[in-house]
């Protein structure tokens, strides 16, 4: 029986050298067949002329372009609309894949009753040193986990049946941030189950320019949209209260890394009032000041040493 076609969808905006790295990592996968779909979200000059793609590495190569920048989820949805694969695999242009990633995920999905898969993630600093390694550990119905935060992580680790996306819906183009978290919540609330591939087969590069850490868009819009999902999907009042405490915590963390220390302290205190049993809320409250940056550097240095 032939292997199912996988559509690898790369939304990209500028930074051709990073997009090239992402494309090369797809070409190096030890799996076939793969359809490559690159969506240029309004780059100037257009990315197509600055990229090198070996067509023989793929079943098909599709380039689509938006004349104006419209955001990551709009670009992802353009890719979905032009995908032919039984499985969809997402890769942000900042990131890359281990050569074993797609084969490992598709093989496990074919042998299981799950509709989606995610992997562990390794994050590298600009010098290529490892900052963190996050292993994927939880499989099955992840609704209770996702109510309290984005357990799955980046889009770049996810492979999902295209039929499941057709049934539940594509990522929300109106989300300015927490785009992945909101989509995963909708997926699992509609019965989509995730298989966890423990190995860190997704590689993220912390090279600056990422928008995922921005605080103001989360505070002004994404917070209320996630809050609505929590209220909609939580099964009990207690589950909702705990989930809202974690939501305040996650927004507080975003404020902290963006040096909005007063906002961070307020949000961590709100989280503690709603759920006093979580010790990390107290720990981050104690770190809510200019010294946090130094502590973060020390933590990363310890991780690299280990």
mmCIF file of C-alpha atoms in Angstrom:
data_model
loop_
_atom_site.group_PDB
_atom_site.id
_atom_site.type_symbol
_atom_site.label_atom_id
_atom_site.label_comp_id
_atom_site.label_asym_id
_atom_site.label_seq_id
_atom_site.Cartn_x
_atom_site.Cartn_y
_atom_site.Cartn_z
ATOM 1 C CA UNK A 1 0.000 0.000 0.000
ATOM 2 C CA UNK A 2 1.483 3.392 -0.972
ATOM 3 C CA UNK A 3 2.291 5.876 1.779
ATOM 4 C CA UNK A 4 -0.210 8.722 2.199
ATOM 5 C CA UNK A 5 0.614 12.125 0.736
ATOM 6 C CA UNK A 6 1.668 14.750 3.290
ATOM 7 C CA UNK A 7 1.228 18.444 2.496
ATOM 8 C CA UNK A 8 3.954 20.499 4.197
ATOM 9 C CA UNK A 9 2.637 24.062 4.613
ATOM 10 C CA UNK A 10 5.137 26.885 5.220
ATOM 11 C CA UNK A 11 3.750 30.401 5.800
ATOM 12 C CA UNK A 12 6.535 32.933 5.255
ATOM 13 C CA UNK A 13 7.088 36.679 5.399
ATOM 14 C CA UNK A 14 10.478 38.065 4.423
ATOM 15 C CA UNK A 15 13.662 36.495 5.830
ATOM 16 C CA UNK A 16 14.397 34.278 2.806
ATOM 17 C CA UNK A 17 17.410 32.635 4.460
ATOM 18 C CA UNK A 18 15.214 31.247 7.238
ATOM 19 C CA UNK A 19 12.528 30.129 4.801
ATOM 20 C CA UNK A 20 15.227 28.366 2.767
ATOM 21 C CA UNK A 21 16.378 26.545 5.898
ATOM 22 C CA UNK A 22 12.800 25.414 6.580
ATOM 23 C CA UNK A 23 12.341 24.199 2.993
ATOM 24 C CA UNK A 24 15.643 22.317 3.104
ATOM 25 C CA UNK A 25 14.554 20.516 6.266
ATOM 26 C CA UNK A 26 11.402 19.331 4.485
ATOM 27 C CA UNK A 27 13.464 18.139 1.521
ATOM 28 C CA UNK A 28 15.653 16.086 3.900
ATOM 29 C CA UNK A 29 12.757 14.111 5.379
ATOM 30 C CA UNK A 30 13.186 10.340 5.182
ATOM 31 C CA UNK A 31 9.562 10.071 4.047
ATOM 32 C CA UNK A 32 7.815 10.254 0.691
ATOM 33 C CA UNK A 33 5.565 11.498 -0.815
ATOM 34 C CA UNK A 34 5.524 15.128 0.374
ATOM 35 C CA UNK A 35 3.828 18.078 -1.295
ATOM 36 C CA UNK A 36 5.541 21.396 -0.492
ATOM 37 C CA UNK A 37 3.316 24.474 -0.178
ATOM 38 C CA UNK A 38 4.983 27.829 0.512
ATOM 39 C CA UNK A 39 2.713 30.822 1.131
ATOM 40 C CA UNK A 40 4.438 34.193 0.760
ATOM 41 C CA UNK A 41 2.437 36.530 2.979
ATOM 42 C CA UNK A 42 3.231 39.788 1.183
ATOM 43 C CA UNK A 43 7.064 39.790 1.224
ATOM 44 C CA UNK A 44 8.904 42.548 -0.609
ATOM 45 C CA UNK A 45 10.616 41.535 -2.785
ATOM 46 C CA UNK A 46 8.617 38.341 -3.422
ATOM 47 C CA UNK A 47 10.221 35.284 -1.840
ATOM 48 C CA UNK A 48 9.875 32.993 -4.842
ATOM 49 C CA UNK A 49 12.802 34.601 -6.654
ATOM 50 C CA UNK A 50 15.083 34.277 -3.600
ATOM 51 C CA UNK A 51 14.502 30.604 -2.826
ATOM 52 C CA UNK A 52 15.980 27.433 -4.251
ATOM 53 C CA UNK A 53 13.737 24.369 -4.392
ATOM 54 C CA UNK A 54 14.709 20.979 -5.808
ATOM 55 C CA UNK A 55 11.435 19.855 -7.340
ATOM 56 C CA UNK A 56 12.565 16.229 -7.463
ATOM 57 C CA UNK A 57 12.520 16.174 -3.638
ATOM 58 C CA UNK A 58 8.730 16.553 -3.616
ATOM 59 C CA UNK A 59 5.605 15.099 -5.210
ATOM 60 C CA UNK A 60 4.581 18.653 -6.037
ATOM 61 C CA UNK A 61 5.706 22.215 -5.244
ATOM 62 C CA UNK A 62 3.127 24.977 -4.830
ATOM 63 C CA UNK A 63 3.944 28.668 -4.302
ATOM 64 C CA UNK A 64 1.146 31.068 -3.385
ATOM 65 C CA UNK A 65 1.500 34.765 -2.662
ATOM 66 C CA UNK A 66 -0.572 37.403 -0.868
ATOM 67 C CA UNK A 67 -0.065 40.889 -2.262
ATOM 68 C CA UNK A 68 -0.299 42.292 1.279
ATOM 69 C CA UNK A 69 0.718 40.841 4.639
ATOM 70 C CA UNK A 70 -2.339 39.279 6.267
ATOM 71 C CA UNK A 71 -0.940 37.280 9.172
ATOM 72 C CA UNK A 72 0.136 33.759 9.944
ATOM 73 C CA UNK A 73 -3.252 32.069 10.133
ATOM 74 C CA UNK A 74 -4.448 33.595 6.860
ATOM 75 C CA UNK A 75 -1.288 32.245 5.218
ATOM 76 C CA UNK A 76 -1.776 28.832 6.821
ATOM 77 C CA UNK A 77 -5.356 28.742 5.596
ATOM 78 C CA UNK A 78 -4.261 29.617 2.064
ATOM 79 C CA UNK A 79 -1.925 26.633 2.291
ATOM 80 C CA UNK A 80 -4.712 24.393 3.573
ATOM 81 C CA UNK A 81 -6.971 25.500 0.718
ATOM 82 C CA UNK A 82 -4.385 24.388 -1.840
ATOM 83 C CA UNK A 83 -3.292 21.172 -0.113
ATOM 84 C CA UNK A 84 -3.923 17.765 -1.645
ATOM 85 C CA UNK A 85 -2.482 15.567 1.101
ATOM 86 C CA UNK A 86 -4.238 13.114 3.377
ATOM 87 C CA UNK A 87 -2.188 14.720 6.149
ATOM 88 C CA UNK A 88 -1.310 18.374 6.722
ATOM 89 C CA UNK A 89 2.005 19.255 8.356
ATOM 90 C CA UNK A 90 2.757 22.841 9.392
ATOM 91 C CA UNK A 91 6.184 24.455 9.544
ATOM 92 C CA UNK A 92 6.774 28.109 10.470
ATOM 93 C CA UNK A 93 9.527 29.657 8.379
ATOM 94 C CA UNK A 94 11.654 30.298 11.506
ATOM 95 C CA UNK A 95 11.721 26.602 12.344
ATOM 96 C CA UNK A 96 12.959 23.327 10.894
ATOM 97 C CA UNK A 97 12.298 19.610 11.162
ATOM 98 C CA UNK A 98 14.497 16.703 12.163
ATOM 99 C CA UNK A 99 14.751 14.363 9.121
ATOM 100 C CA UNK A 100 12.818 11.656 10.982
ATOM 101 C CA UNK A 101 9.830 13.797 11.931
ATOM 102 C CA UNK A 102 7.189 13.245 9.259
ATOM 103 C CA UNK A 103 7.853 9.521 8.887
ATOM 104 C CA UNK A 104 7.670 8.941 12.630
ATOM 105 C CA UNK A 105 4.397 10.842 12.986
ATOM 106 C CA UNK A 106 2.631 9.343 9.957
ATOM 107 C CA UNK A 107 3.681 5.812 10.916
ATOM 108 C CA UNK A 108 2.235 6.209 14.398
ATOM 109 C CA UNK A 109 -0.964 7.860 13.166
ATOM 110 C CA UNK A 110 -1.605 5.044 10.690
ATOM 111 C CA UNK A 111 -1.293 2.479 13.503
ATOM 112 C CA UNK A 112 -3.481 4.371 15.966
ATOM 113 C CA UNK A 113 -6.970 5.797 16.211
ATOM 114 C CA UNK A 114 -5.663 9.351 16.617
ATOM 115 C CA UNK A 115 -6.327 12.097 14.101
ATOM 116 C CA UNK A 116 -3.367 14.361 14.918
ATOM 117 C CA UNK A 117 0.184 14.194 16.222
ATOM 118 C CA UNK A 118 2.704 16.513 17.853
ATOM 119 C CA UNK A 119 6.354 16.114 18.783
ATOM 120 C CA UNK A 120 8.784 17.330 21.365
ATOM 121 C CA UNK A 121 10.483 20.655 20.591
ATOM 122 C CA UNK A 122 14.093 21.795 20.887
ATOM 123 C CA UNK A 123 14.710 25.538 21.048
ATOM 124 C CA UNK A 124 18.057 26.963 19.951
ATOM 125 C CA UNK A 125 19.597 30.392 20.543
ATOM 126 C CA UNK A 126 21.244 32.428 17.728
ATOM 127 C CA UNK A 127 24.560 30.578 18.272
ATOM 128 C CA UNK A 128 22.894 27.185 17.939
ATOM 129 C CA UNK A 129 23.010 26.370 21.655
ATOM 130 C CA UNK A 130 20.056 24.575 23.183
ATOM 131 C CA UNK A 131 17.910 26.821 25.369
ATOM 132 C CA UNK A 132 15.174 24.340 26.220
ATOM 133 C CA UNK A 133 13.938 20.891 25.271
ATOM 134 C CA UNK A 134 10.234 20.218 25.674
ATOM 135 C CA UNK A 135 9.164 16.595 25.394
ATOM 136 C CA UNK A 136 5.703 15.592 24.206
ATOM 137 C CA UNK A 137 4.155 13.430 26.905
ATOM 138 C CA UNK A 138 0.336 13.457 26.798
ATOM 139 C CA UNK A 139 -1.783 11.600 24.236
ATOM 140 C CA UNK A 140 -5.505 11.177 23.677
ATOM 141 C CA UNK A 141 -8.229 13.664 24.545
ATOM 142 C CA UNK A 142 -6.259 16.710 25.686
ATOM 143 C CA UNK A 143 -9.134 19.092 26.422
ATOM 144 C CA UNK A 144 -8.555 19.299 30.172
ATOM 145 C CA UNK A 145 -4.839 19.921 29.588
ATOM 146 C CA UNK A 146 -5.357 22.554 26.894
ATOM 147 C CA UNK A 147 -7.838 24.497 28.995
ATOM 148 C CA UNK A 148 -4.893 25.307 31.272
ATOM 149 C CA UNK A 149 -2.406 26.210 28.541
ATOM 150 C CA UNK A 150 -0.906 25.244 25.203
ATOM 151 C CA UNK A 151 0.401 21.799 26.057
ATOM 152 C CA UNK A 152 0.965 20.972 22.366
ATOM 153 C CA UNK A 153 3.034 24.038 21.509
ATOM 154 C CA UNK A 154 4.038 25.347 18.108
ATOM 155 C CA UNK A 155 2.196 24.690 14.839
ATOM 156 C CA UNK A 156 5.526 23.413 13.504
ATOM 157 C CA UNK A 157 5.262 20.162 15.449
ATOM 158 C CA UNK A 158 1.754 19.227 14.288
ATOM 159 C CA UNK A 159 0.633 16.724 11.666
ATOM 160 C CA UNK A 160 -3.144 16.312 11.291
ATOM 161 C CA UNK A 161 -5.591 14.505 9.013
ATOM 162 C CA UNK A 162 -6.906 16.904 6.390
ATOM 163 C CA UNK A 163 -10.377 15.434 6.908
ATOM 164 C CA UNK A 164 -10.290 16.477 10.570
ATOM 165 C CA UNK A 165 -9.523 20.072 9.562
ATOM 166 C CA UNK A 166 -12.348 20.021 7.005
ATOM 167 C CA UNK A 167 -14.729 18.808 9.694
ATOM 168 C CA UNK A 168 -13.734 21.088 12.588
ATOM 169 C CA UNK A 169 -12.427 24.178 10.802
ATOM 170 C CA UNK A 170 -9.194 25.962 9.972
ATOM 171 C CA UNK A 171 -7.127 28.207 12.296
ATOM 172 C CA UNK A 172 -8.866 31.464 13.218
ATOM 173 C CA UNK A 173 -7.550 34.344 11.039
ATOM 174 C CA UNK A 174 -8.751 36.913 13.607
ATOM 175 C CA UNK A 175 -6.379 35.724 16.352
ATOM 176 C CA UNK A 176 -3.383 38.109 16.621
ATOM 177 C CA UNK A 177 -1.553 35.749 19.002
ATOM 178 C CA UNK A 178 -2.104 32.410 20.764
ATOM 179 C CA UNK A 179 -3.246 31.271 17.321
ATOM 180 C CA UNK A 180 -2.133 27.684 17.859
ATOM 181 C CA UNK A 181 -3.686 27.393 21.339
ATOM 182 C CA UNK A 182 -7.115 28.597 20.187
ATOM 183 C CA UNK A 183 -7.137 26.169 17.259
ATOM 184 C CA UNK A 184 -6.099 23.202 19.380
ATOM 185 C CA UNK A 185 -8.893 23.989 21.839
ATOM 186 C CA UNK A 186 -11.461 23.886 19.050
ATOM 187 C CA UNK A 187 -10.015 20.685 17.633
ATOM 188 C CA UNK A 188 -10.023 18.730 20.884
ATOM 189 C CA UNK A 189 -13.441 20.085 21.914
ATOM 190 C CA UNK A 190 -14.733 18.519 18.688
ATOM 191 C CA UNK A 191 -13.221 15.117 19.383
ATOM 192 C CA UNK A 192 -9.790 15.335 17.716
ATOM 193 C CA UNK A 193 -7.219 13.266 19.630
ATOM 194 C CA UNK A 194 -3.485 13.891 19.582
ATOM 195 C CA UNK A 195 -0.654 11.375 19.659
ATOM 196 C CA UNK A 196 2.493 12.534 21.461
ATOM 197 C CA UNK A 197 5.845 11.740 19.828
ATOM 198 C CA UNK A 198 8.201 12.249 22.747
ATOM 199 C CA UNK A 199 11.403 13.024 20.798
ATOM 200 C CA UNK A 200 12.232 16.705 20.074
ATOM 201 C CA UNK A 201 11.866 16.367 16.292
ATOM 202 C CA UNK A 202 10.837 20.017 15.860
ATOM 203 C CA UNK A 203 13.577 22.635 16.077
ATOM 204 C CA UNK A 204 12.824 26.271 16.871
ATOM 205 C CA UNK A 205 15.333 29.070 16.376
ATOM 206 C CA UNK A 206 15.118 31.964 18.811
ATOM 207 C CA UNK A 207 16.721 34.490 16.474
ATOM 208 C CA UNK A 208 14.538 37.520 17.155
ATOM 209 C CA UNK A 209 11.663 38.878 15.096
ATOM 210 C CA UNK A 210 9.076 36.376 16.341
ATOM 211 C CA UNK A 211 5.712 37.893 17.231
ATOM 212 C CA UNK A 212 4.536 35.102 19.530
ATOM 213 C CA UNK A 213 5.785 36.854 22.675
ATOM 214 C CA UNK A 214 4.076 40.201 22.121
ATOM 215 C CA UNK A 215 2.051 41.241 25.141
ATOM 216 C CA UNK A 216 -0.327 43.993 23.983
ATOM 217 C CA UNK A 217 -2.151 41.970 21.264
ATOM 218 C CA UNK A 218 -2.639 39.163 23.775
ATOM 219 C CA UNK A 219 -4.015 41.554 26.386
ATOM 220 C CA UNK A 220 -6.265 43.496 24.015
ATOM 221 C CA UNK A 221 -7.770 40.699 21.934
ATOM 222 C CA UNK A 222 -6.440 37.161 22.288
ATOM 223 C CA UNK A 223 -7.079 37.019 26.057
ATOM 224 C CA UNK A 224 -10.820 37.539 25.637
ATOM 225 C CA UNK A 225 -11.022 35.073 22.747
ATOM 226 C CA UNK A 226 -9.310 32.329 24.755
ATOM 227 C CA UNK A 227 -11.458 33.221 27.780
ATOM 228 C CA UNK A 228 -14.540 32.669 25.630
ATOM 229 C CA UNK A 229 -13.291 29.241 24.585
ATOM 230 C CA UNK A 230 -12.591 28.291 28.194
ATOM 231 C CA UNK A 231 -16.095 29.292 29.284
ATOM 232 C CA UNK A 232 -17.535 27.353 26.361
ATOM 233 C CA UNK A 233 -15.582 24.134 26.844
ATOM 234 C CA UNK A 234 -15.003 23.801 30.617
ATOM 235 C CA UNK A 235 -17.201 21.056 32.032
ATOM 236 C CA UNK A 236 -17.525 22.386 35.598
ATOM 237 C CA UNK A 237 -17.331 25.721 37.405
ATOM 238 C CA UNK A 238 -14.177 24.590 39.222
ATOM 239 C CA UNK A 239 -12.499 23.557 35.967
ATOM 240 C CA UNK A 240 -13.365 26.944 34.464
ATOM 241 C CA UNK A 241 -11.990 28.861 37.450
ATOM 242 C CA UNK A 242 -8.694 26.978 37.389
ATOM 243 C CA UNK A 243 -8.411 27.452 33.625
ATOM 244 C CA UNK A 244 -9.005 31.192 33.975
ATOM 245 C CA UNK A 245 -6.292 31.327 36.636
ATOM 246 C CA UNK A 246 -3.841 29.744 34.188
ATOM 247 C CA UNK A 247 -4.966 32.181 31.497
ATOM 248 C CA UNK A 248 -4.050 35.096 33.777
ATOM 249 C CA UNK A 249 -0.740 33.371 34.490
ATOM 250 C CA UNK A 250 0.088 32.987 30.780
ATOM 251 C CA UNK A 251 -0.768 36.610 30.078
ATOM 252 C CA UNK A 252 1.317 37.587 33.107
ATOM 253 C CA UNK A 253 4.269 35.639 31.731
ATOM 254 C CA UNK A 254 3.936 37.487 28.428
ATOM 255 C CA UNK A 255 3.923 40.787 30.337
ATOM 256 C CA UNK A 256 7.003 39.679 32.272
ATOM 257 C CA UNK A 257 9.126 38.788 29.240
ATOM 258 C CA UNK A 258 8.081 42.089 27.646
ATOM 259 C CA UNK A 259 9.247 43.940 30.786
ATOM 260 C CA UNK A 260 5.751 45.058 31.794
ATOM 261 C CA UNK A 261 6.468 44.232 35.418
ATOM 262 C CA UNK A 262 3.502 45.984 37.077
ATOM 263 C CA UNK A 263 1.082 44.231 34.720
ATOM 264 C CA UNK A 264 2.822 40.913 35.333
ATOM 265 C CA UNK A 265 2.506 41.224 39.119
ATOM 266 C CA UNK A 266 -1.186 42.101 38.840
ATOM 267 C CA UNK A 267 -1.904 39.128 36.617
ATOM 268 C CA UNK A 268 0.084 36.685 38.773
ATOM 269 C CA UNK A 269 -1.845 37.907 41.829
ATOM 270 C CA UNK A 270 -5.130 37.367 39.984
ATOM 271 C CA UNK A 271 -4.021 33.835 39.147
ATOM 272 C CA UNK A 272 -3.139 33.144 42.796
ATOM 273 C CA UNK A 273 -6.527 34.417 44.003
ATOM 274 C CA UNK A 274 -8.285 31.998 41.669
ATOM 275 C CA UNK A 275 -6.048 28.980 42.238
ATOM 276 C CA UNK A 276 -3.810 29.063 45.301
ATOM 277 C CA UNK A 277 -2.611 25.508 44.823
ATOM 278 C CA UNK A 278 -0.231 26.257 41.944
ATOM 279 C CA UNK A 279 3.252 27.009 43.285
ATOM 280 C CA UNK A 280 4.638 28.374 40.006
ATOM 281 C CA UNK A 281 2.237 31.333 40.277
ATOM 282 C CA UNK A 282 4.008 32.373 43.485
ATOM 283 C CA UNK A 283 7.448 31.730 41.987
ATOM 284 C CA UNK A 284 6.826 33.972 39.004
ATOM 285 C CA UNK A 285 5.297 36.659 41.187
ATOM 286 C CA UNK A 286 8.545 36.721 43.156
ATOM 287 C CA UNK A 287 10.511 37.088 39.891
ATOM 288 C CA UNK A 288 8.408 39.957 38.526
ATOM 289 C CA UNK A 289 11.089 42.594 38.201
ATOM 290 C CA UNK A 290 14.167 43.594 36.192
ATOM 291 C CA UNK A 291 16.105 40.718 37.777
ATOM 292 C CA UNK A 292 13.980 38.233 35.800
ATOM 293 C CA UNK A 293 16.103 38.706 32.665
ATOM 294 C CA UNK A 294 19.261 37.699 34.547
ATOM 295 C CA UNK A 295 17.525 34.693 36.118
ATOM 296 C CA UNK A 296 16.332 33.585 32.699
ATOM 297 C CA UNK A 297 19.869 33.744 31.319
ATOM 298 C CA UNK A 298 21.179 31.707 34.236
ATOM 299 C CA UNK A 299 18.477 29.085 33.704
ATOM 300 C CA UNK A 300 19.345 28.770 30.014
ATOM 301 C CA UNK A 301 23.051 28.480 30.810
ATOM 302 C CA UNK A 302 22.279 25.607 33.192
ATOM 303 C CA UNK A 303 20.160 23.878 30.521
ATOM 304 C CA UNK A 304 22.980 24.166 27.984
ATOM 305 C CA UNK A 305 25.482 22.761 30.489
ATOM 306 C CA UNK A 306 23.263 19.791 31.303
#
